[in-house]
Coordinates of C-alpha atoms in Angstrom, one line a residue:
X1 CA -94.5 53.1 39.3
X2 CA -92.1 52.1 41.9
X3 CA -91.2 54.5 45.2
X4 CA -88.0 54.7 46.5
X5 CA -88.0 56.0 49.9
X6 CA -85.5 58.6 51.2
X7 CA -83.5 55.8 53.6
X8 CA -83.5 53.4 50.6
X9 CA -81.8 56.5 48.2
X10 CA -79.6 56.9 51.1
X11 CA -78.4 53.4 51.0
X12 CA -77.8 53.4 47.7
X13 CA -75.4 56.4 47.9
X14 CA -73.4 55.1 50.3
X15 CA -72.6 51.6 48.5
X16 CA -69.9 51.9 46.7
X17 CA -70.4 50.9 42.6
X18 CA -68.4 48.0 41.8
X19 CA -65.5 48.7 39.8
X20 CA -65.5 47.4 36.2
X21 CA -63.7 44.5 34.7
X22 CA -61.4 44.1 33.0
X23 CA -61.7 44.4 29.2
X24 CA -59.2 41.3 28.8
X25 CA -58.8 37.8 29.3
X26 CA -55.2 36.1 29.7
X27 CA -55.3 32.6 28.2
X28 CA -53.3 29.8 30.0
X29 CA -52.7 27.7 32.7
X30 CA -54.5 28.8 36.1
X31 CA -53.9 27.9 39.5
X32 CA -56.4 24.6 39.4
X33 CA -54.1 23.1 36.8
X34 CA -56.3 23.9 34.3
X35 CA -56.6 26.5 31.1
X36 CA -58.1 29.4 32.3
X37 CA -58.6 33.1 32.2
X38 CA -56.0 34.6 34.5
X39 CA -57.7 37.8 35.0
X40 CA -60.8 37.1 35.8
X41 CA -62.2 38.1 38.6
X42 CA -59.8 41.2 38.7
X43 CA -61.1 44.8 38.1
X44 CA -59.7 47.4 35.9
X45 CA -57.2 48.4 37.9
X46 CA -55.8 44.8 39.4
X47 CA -56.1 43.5 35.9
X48 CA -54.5 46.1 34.4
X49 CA -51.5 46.0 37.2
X50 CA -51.3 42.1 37.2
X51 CA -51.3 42.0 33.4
X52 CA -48.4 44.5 32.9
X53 CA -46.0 42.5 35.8
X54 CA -46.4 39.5 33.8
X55 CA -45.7 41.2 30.3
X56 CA -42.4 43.1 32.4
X57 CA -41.2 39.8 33.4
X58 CA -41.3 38.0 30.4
X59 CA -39.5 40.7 28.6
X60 CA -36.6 40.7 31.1
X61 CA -36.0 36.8 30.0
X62 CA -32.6 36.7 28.6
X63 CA -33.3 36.0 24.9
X64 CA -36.5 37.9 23.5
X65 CA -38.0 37.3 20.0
X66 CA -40.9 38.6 18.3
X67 CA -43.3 37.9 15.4
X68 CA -45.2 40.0 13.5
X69 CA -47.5 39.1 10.9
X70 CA -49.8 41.3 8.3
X71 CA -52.2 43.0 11.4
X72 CA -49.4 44.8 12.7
X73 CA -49.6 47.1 9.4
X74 CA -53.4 47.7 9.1
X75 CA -53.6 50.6 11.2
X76 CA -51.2 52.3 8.4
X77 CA -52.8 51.2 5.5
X78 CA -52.3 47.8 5.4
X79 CA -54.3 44.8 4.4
X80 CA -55.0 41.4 6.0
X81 CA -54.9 38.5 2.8
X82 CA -58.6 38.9 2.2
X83 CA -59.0 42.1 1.4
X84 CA -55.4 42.4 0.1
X85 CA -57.0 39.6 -2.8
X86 CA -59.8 42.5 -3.2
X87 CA -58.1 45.2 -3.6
X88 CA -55.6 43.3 -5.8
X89 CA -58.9 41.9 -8.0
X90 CA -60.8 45.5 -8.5
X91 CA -57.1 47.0 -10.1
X92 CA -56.8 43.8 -12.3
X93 CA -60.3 44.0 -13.5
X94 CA -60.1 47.5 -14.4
X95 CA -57.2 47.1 -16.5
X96 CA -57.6 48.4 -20.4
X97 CA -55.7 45.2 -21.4
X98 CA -57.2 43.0 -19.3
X99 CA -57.0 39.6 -21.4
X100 CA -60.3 38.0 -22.3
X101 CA -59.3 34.7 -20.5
X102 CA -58.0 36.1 -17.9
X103 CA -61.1 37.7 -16.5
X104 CA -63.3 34.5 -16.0
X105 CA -60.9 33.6 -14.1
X106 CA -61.3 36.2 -11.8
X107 CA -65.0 36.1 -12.2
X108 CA -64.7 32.4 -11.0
X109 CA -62.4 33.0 -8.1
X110 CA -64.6 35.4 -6.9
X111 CA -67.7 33.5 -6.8
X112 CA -65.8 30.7 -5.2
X113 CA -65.1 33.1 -2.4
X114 CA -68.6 34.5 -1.7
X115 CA -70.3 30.9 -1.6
X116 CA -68.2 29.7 0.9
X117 CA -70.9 29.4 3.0
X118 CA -72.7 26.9 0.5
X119 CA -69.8 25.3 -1.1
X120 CA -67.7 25.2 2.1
X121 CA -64.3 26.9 2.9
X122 CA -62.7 28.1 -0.5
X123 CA -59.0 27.5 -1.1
X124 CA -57.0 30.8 0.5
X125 CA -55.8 33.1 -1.6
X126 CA -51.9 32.0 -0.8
X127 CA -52.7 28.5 -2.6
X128 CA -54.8 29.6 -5.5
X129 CA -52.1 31.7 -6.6
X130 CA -49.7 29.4 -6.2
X131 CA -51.5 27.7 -9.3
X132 CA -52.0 30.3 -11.3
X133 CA -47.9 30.7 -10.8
X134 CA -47.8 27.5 -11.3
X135 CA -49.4 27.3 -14.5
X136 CA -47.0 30.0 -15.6
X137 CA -44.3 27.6 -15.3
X138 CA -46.0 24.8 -17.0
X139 CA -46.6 26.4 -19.4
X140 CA -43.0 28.5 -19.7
X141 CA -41.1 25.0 -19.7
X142 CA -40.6 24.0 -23.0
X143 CA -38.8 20.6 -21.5
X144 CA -41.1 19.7 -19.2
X145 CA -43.2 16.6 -18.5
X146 CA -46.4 19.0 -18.8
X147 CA -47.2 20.7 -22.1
X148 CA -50.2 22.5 -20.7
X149 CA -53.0 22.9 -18.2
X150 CA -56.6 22.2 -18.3
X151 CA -58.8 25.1 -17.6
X152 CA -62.5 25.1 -17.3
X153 CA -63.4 28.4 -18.3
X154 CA -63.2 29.2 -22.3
X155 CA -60.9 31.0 -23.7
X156 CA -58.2 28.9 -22.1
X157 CA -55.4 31.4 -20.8
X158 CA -52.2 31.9 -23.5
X159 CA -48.3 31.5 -22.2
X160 CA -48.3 35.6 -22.6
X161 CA -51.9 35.6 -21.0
X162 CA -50.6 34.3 -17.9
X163 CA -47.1 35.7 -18.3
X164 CA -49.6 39.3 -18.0
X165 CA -51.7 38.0 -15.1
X166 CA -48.4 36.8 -12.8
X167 CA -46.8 39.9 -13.4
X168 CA -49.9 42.3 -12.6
X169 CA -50.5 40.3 -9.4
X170 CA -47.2 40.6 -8.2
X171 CA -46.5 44.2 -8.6
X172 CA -50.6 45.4 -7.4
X173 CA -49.7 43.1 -4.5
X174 CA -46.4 44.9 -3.6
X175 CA -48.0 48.5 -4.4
X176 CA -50.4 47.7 -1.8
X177 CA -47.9 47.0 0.4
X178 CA -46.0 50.1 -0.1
X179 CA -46.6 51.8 3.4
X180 CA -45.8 54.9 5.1
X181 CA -46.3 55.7 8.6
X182 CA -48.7 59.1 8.7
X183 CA -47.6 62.2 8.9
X184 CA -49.0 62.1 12.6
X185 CA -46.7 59.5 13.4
X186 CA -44.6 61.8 15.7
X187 CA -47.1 63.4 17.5
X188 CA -46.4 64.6 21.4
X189 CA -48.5 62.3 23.3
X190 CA -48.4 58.8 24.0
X191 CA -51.9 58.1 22.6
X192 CA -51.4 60.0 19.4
X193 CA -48.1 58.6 18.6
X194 CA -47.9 55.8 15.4
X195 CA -47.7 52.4 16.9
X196 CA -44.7 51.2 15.3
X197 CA -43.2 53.8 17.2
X198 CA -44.4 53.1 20.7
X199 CA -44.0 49.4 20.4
X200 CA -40.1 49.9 19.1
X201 CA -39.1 52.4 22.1
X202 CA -40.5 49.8 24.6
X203 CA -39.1 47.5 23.1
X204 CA -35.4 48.5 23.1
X205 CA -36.0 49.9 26.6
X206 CA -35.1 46.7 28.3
X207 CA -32.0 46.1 30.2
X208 CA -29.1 46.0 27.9
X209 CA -27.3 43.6 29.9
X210 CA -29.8 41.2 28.7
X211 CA -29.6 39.4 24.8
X212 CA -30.5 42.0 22.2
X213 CA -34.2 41.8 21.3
X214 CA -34.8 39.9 17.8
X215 CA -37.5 41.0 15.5
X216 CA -38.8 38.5 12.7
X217 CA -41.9 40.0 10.4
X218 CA -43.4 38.8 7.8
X219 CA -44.2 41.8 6.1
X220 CA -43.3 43.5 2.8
X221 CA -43.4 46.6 4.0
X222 CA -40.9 49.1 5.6
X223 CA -42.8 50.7 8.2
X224 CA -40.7 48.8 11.5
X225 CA -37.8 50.4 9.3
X226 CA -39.0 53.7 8.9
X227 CA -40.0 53.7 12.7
X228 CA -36.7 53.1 13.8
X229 CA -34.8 56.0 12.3
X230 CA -37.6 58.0 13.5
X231 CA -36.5 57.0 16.8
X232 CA -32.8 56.8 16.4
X233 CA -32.5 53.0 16.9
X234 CA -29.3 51.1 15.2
X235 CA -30.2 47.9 14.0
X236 CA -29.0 45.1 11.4
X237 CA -31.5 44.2 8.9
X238 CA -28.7 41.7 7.6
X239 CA -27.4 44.3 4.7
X240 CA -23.8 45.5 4.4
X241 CA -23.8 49.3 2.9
X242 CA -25.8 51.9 2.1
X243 CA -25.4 52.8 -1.5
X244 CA -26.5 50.0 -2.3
X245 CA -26.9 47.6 0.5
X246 CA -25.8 43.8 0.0
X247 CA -26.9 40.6 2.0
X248 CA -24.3 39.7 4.4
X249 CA -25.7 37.2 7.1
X250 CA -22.2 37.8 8.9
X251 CA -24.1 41.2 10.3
X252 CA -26.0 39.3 12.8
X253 CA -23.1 38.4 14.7
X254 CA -22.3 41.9 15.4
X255 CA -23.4 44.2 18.4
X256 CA -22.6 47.4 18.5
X257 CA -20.3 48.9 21.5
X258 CA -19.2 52.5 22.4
X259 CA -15.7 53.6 25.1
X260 CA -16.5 55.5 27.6
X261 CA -15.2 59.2 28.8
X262 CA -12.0 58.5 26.8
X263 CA -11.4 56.6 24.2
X264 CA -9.5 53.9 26.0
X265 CA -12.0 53.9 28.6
X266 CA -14.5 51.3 29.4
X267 CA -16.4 49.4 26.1
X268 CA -20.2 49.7 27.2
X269 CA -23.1 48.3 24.9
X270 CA -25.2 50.5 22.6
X271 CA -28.7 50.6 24.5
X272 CA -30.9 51.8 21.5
X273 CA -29.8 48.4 19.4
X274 CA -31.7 45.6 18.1
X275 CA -31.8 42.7 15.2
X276 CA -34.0 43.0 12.6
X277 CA -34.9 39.9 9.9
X278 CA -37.9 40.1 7.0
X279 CA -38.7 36.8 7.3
X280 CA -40.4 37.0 3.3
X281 CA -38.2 39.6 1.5
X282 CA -39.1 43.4 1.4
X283 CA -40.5 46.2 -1.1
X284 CA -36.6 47.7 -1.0
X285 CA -35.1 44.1 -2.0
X286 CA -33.9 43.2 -5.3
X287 CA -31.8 40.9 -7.0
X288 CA -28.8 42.6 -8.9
X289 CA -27.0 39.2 -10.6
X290 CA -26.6 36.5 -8.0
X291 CA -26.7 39.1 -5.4
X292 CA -29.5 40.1 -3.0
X293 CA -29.6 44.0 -2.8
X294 CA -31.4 46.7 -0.9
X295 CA -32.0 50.2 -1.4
X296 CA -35.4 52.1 0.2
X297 CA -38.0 53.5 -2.4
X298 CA -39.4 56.8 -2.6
X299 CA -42.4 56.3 -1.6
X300 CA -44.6 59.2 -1.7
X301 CA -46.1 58.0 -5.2
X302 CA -47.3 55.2 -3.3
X303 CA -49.0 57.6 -0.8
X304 CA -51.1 59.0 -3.6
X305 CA -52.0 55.3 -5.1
X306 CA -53.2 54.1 -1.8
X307 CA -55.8 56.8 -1.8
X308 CA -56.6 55.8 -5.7
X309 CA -60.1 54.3 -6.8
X310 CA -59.8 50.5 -8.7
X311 CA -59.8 52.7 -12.0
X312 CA -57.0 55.2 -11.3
X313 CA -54.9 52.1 -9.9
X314 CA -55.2 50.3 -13.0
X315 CA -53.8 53.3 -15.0
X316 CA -51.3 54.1 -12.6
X317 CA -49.7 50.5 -11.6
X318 CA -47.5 50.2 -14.4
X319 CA -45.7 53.1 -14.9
X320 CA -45.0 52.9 -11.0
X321 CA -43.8 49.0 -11.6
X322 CA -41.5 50.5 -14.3
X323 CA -39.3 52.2 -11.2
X324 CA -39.8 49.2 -8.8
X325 CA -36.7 46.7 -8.7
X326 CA -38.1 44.9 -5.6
X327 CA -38.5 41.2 -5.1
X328 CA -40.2 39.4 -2.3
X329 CA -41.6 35.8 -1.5
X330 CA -44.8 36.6 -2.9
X331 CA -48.5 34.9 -0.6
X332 CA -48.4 31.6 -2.5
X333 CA -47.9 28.4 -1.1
X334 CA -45.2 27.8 -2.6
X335 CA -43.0 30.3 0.0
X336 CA -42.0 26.8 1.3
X337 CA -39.6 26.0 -1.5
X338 CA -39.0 29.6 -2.0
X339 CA -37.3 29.7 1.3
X340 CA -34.8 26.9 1.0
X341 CA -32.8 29.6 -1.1
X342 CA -30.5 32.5 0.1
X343 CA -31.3 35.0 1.6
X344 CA -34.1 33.1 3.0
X345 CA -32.7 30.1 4.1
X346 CA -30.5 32.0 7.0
X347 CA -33.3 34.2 8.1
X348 CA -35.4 31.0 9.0
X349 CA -32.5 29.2 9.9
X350 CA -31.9 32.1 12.5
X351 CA -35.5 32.0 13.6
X352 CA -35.5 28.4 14.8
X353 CA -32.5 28.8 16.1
X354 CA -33.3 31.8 18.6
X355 CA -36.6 29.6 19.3
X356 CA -34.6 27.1 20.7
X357 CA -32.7 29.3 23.0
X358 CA -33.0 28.9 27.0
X359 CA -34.8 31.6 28.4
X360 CA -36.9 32.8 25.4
X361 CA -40.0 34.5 25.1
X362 CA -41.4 34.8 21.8
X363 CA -44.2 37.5 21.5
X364 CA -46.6 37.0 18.6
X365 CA -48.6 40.3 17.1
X366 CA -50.8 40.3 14.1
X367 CA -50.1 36.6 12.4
X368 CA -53.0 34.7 12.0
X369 CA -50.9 31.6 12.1
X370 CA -51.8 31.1 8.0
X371 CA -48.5 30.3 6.8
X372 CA -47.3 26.8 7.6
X373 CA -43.9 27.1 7.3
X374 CA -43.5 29.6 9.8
X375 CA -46.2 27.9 12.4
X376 CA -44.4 24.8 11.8
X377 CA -41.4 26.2 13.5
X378 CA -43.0 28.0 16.2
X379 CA -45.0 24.1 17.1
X380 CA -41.8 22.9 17.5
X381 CA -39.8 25.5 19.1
X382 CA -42.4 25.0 21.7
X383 CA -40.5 21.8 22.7
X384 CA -37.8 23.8 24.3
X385 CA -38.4 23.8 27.8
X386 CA -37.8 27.3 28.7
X387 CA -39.6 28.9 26.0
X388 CA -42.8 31.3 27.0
X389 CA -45.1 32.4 24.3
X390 CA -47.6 35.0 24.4
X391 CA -49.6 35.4 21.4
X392 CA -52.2 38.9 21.3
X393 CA -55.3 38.3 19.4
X394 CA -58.5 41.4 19.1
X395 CA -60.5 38.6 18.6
X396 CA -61.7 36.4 21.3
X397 CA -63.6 34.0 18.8
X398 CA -60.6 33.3 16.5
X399 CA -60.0 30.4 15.9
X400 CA -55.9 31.0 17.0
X401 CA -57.1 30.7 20.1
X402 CA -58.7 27.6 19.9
X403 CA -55.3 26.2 18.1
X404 CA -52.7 27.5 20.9
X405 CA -55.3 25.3 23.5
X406 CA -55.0 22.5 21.9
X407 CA -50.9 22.7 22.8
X408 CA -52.5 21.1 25.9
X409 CA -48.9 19.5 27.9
X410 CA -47.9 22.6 26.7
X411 CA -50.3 25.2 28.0
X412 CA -47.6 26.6 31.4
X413 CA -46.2 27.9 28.5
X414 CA -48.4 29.2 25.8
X415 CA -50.6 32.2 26.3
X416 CA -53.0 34.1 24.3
X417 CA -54.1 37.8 25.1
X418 CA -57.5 38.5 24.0
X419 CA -60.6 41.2 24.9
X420 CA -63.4 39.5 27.0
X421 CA -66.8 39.0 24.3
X422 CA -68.2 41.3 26.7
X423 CA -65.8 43.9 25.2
X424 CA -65.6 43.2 22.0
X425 CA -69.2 43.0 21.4
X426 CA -69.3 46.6 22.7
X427 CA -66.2 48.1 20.7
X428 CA -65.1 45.4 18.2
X429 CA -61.3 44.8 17.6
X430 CA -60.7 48.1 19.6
X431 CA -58.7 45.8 22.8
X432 CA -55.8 43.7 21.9
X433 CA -54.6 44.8 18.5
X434 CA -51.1 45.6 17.5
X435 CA -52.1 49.7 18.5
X436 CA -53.7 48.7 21.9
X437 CA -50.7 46.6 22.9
X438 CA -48.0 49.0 21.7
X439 CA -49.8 52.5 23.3
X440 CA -51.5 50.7 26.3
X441 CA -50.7 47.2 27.2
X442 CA -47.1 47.3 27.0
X443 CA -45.7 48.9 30.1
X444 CA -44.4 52.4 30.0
X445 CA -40.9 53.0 29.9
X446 CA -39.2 56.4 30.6
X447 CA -37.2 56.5 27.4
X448 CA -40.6 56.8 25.7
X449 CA -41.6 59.4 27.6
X450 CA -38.4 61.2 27.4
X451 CA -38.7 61.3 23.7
X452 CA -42.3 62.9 23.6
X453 CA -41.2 65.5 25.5
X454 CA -38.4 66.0 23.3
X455 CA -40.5 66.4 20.4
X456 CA -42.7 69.0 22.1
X457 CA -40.1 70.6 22.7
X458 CA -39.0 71.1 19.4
X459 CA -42.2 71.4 18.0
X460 CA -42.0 75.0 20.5
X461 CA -39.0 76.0 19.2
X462 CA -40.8 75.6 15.7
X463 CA -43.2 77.3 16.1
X464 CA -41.5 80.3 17.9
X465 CA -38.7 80.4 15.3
X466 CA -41.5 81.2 12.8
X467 CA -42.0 84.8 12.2
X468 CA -44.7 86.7 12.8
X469 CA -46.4 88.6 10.1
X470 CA -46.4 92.2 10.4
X471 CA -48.5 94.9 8.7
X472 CA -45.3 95.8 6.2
X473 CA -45.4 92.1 5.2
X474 CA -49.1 92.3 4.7
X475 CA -48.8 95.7 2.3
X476 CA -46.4 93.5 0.9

């Protein structure tokens, strides 16, 4: 039993506790020369201060661009690829038509993917579609130099057997990603409100004198879209209308400028404005002729199906399909190929180009750097001098870390925000998501604050504009 005297319980209460540290580490060149952790050594509060005067100054760089990839949706509903293959799997496999060659398939694709341990790293989901699709148009081209495909597992798949599988995987992947923010998106504090929405109003808060924010995603779903009307922000998506909206790259040479008092007064820019490109198509595209099209879905059925079991999908998915027009590059490796062709040709066109801009920084939020197409770009953009990039990872062991370090002449300029182990074996992938960055990291902005104020302000008005019940009502 140990004793502690009365002067040594005094001491103790007069040294001050050491403050805690901080919860992340800022990956990139430190002072020595070398790739470090820029925060360490800093408490909560320097950290905190030290990381948000970094973020502030890169976002005042003249040309801003940002990248957002799959983990930018999950906090909404959305899946990362491998449990988006899972999900899509236990809806296939419950189907009442489910061909009999079709499900070893499955069966085998599954295996593959839970012995990776044994049998090494299985192919990714993006390339073992790509043959099934592939297949399909083996065995769909009467002409070709192919007549058919070997398949290991017995019954070999039909032309109409594989005509059924493509189509079922397409349309159960883009019902999955059929998003809607939550009804408690607006809600009247900062910590409450969606992420989407914090993340856009910080966004857009930035000087307007500067180049107008660009925003590339890789995501099917509409929930940066629905955000922004939420919010009031303008933006061009690249569409021209609004009965029915038609590609028109010309868009994304516009801005959008208002007079002042009068109406031959002073031509000032639009603050609330940015540029908006869906760098692999969207749930609300479709092709109408030669034409790309765009008209939002109504989405509450999709509400309903993302709370379904495997089952109730199955019965569900095609009579929802039946209503769906929409087109997208689907995750196969062949996006490549698919994006030599309009509209996608421009959009990456106009994402290497704003890479190559002086004076860019190019924030990167929930992309796993899986598609190579797109990381290609990004490795080379990095050869423009003036370029900063910061990508935010919630996982300090991922291996996107170790593959921005090995950028090593190029490390000045390449960062990567993560949690400290420390941290993230306490509360895993609770610092340095998408949510954390948008509600916490980022720095606060007035306009933000302005508009939560507004809402509970309305939500007052509400709620007083209701009437009251009184005992006639009641005897009703």
């Amino acid at each position: 039993m140990t004793v502690v005297t009365d002067a040594e319980r005094q001491e103790r209460l007069m040294t001050p506790t050491p403050p805690d540290p901080i919860d992340y580490k800022l990956i990139g060149l430190a002072e020595d020369g070398g790739i470090g952790d820029l925060l360490a050594g800093l408490d909560q509060k320097q950290g905190r201060v030290r990381l948000q005067a970094l973020i502030s100054e890169w976002l005042r760089m003249e040309n801003l661009v940002v990248l957002t990839g799959s983990g930018t949706s999950v906090s909404a509903g959305g899946k990362t690829m491998a449990n988006l293959e899972t999900a899509v799997f236990d809806t296939i496999e419950a189907m009442a038509d489910l061909p009999a060659s079709i499900a070893p398939i499955l069966k085998a694709r599954r295996l593959n993917v839970q012995l990776a341990d044994l049998l090494g790293e299985p192919i990714g989901f993006e390339v073992w579609l790509s043959f099934v699709a592939n297949a399909l148009a083996i065995a769909e081209n009467a002409i070709g130099p192919f007549g058919a495909v070997a398949w290991p597992s017995t019954p070999a798949p039909t032309k109409d057997d594989l005509k059924w599988f493509v189509d079922r995987l397409r349309i159960a992947i883009f019902a999955e990603c059929a998003l809607s923010l939550p009804d408690s998106a607006l809600a009247t504090t900062a910590d409450k409100i969606a992420p989407q929405l914090a993340f856009l109003s910080k966004l857009v808060a930035r000087d307007s004198n500067l180049g107008r924010t660009h925003l590339f995603t890789l995501n099917y779903d509409t929930l940066f879209e629905q955000a922004l009307e939420l919010l009031g922000v303008q933006y061009f998506d690249g569409f021209t209308g609004r009965a029915a909206a038609r590609f028109d790259p010309s868009v994304y040479g516009l801005d959008i400028y208002y007079p002042g008092e009068v109406a031959e007064g002073r031509v000032r820019r639009f603050d609330k404005f940015l540029h908006f490109y869906k760098l692999h198509g969207s749930i609300h595209w479709f092709e109408q002729g030669l034409e790309m099209r765009a008209r939002h879905p109504d989405l509450a059925p999709y509400r309903a199906y993302a709370s379904m079991t495997a089952g109730q999908k199955a019965a569900a998915l095609v009579p929802l399909a039946q209503n769906a027009r929409s087109v997208g590059i689907l995750p196969t490796a062949n996006k490549f190929a698919q994006t030599l062709a309009m509209p996608y040709a421009h959009l990456f066109r106009s994402f290497q180009v704003r890479l190559g801009i002086p004076q860019t920084f190019l924030l990167v939020l929930g992309y796993g750097f899986g598609d190579d197409h797109v990381s290609r770009i990004i490795e080379n953009a990095l050869m423009n001098p003036s370029l900063i990039m910061l990508v935010v990872e919630p996982n300090p062991n991922s291996p996107v870390i170790a593959r921005i370090l090995r950028y090593k002449d190029l490390g000045k300029r390449a960062f990567v925000l993560c949690p400290t182990e420390a941290g993230f074996a306490l509360e895993p992938f609770a610092r340095a998501t998408f949510d954390d960055f948008a509600r916490t990291v980022m720095p606060d902005v007035q306009w933000l604050d302005d508009f939560l104020r507004l809402r509970r302000f309305e939500k007052q008005i509400a709620l007083s504009a209701t009437p009251a019940a009184t005992p006639n009502d009641a005897d009703g």
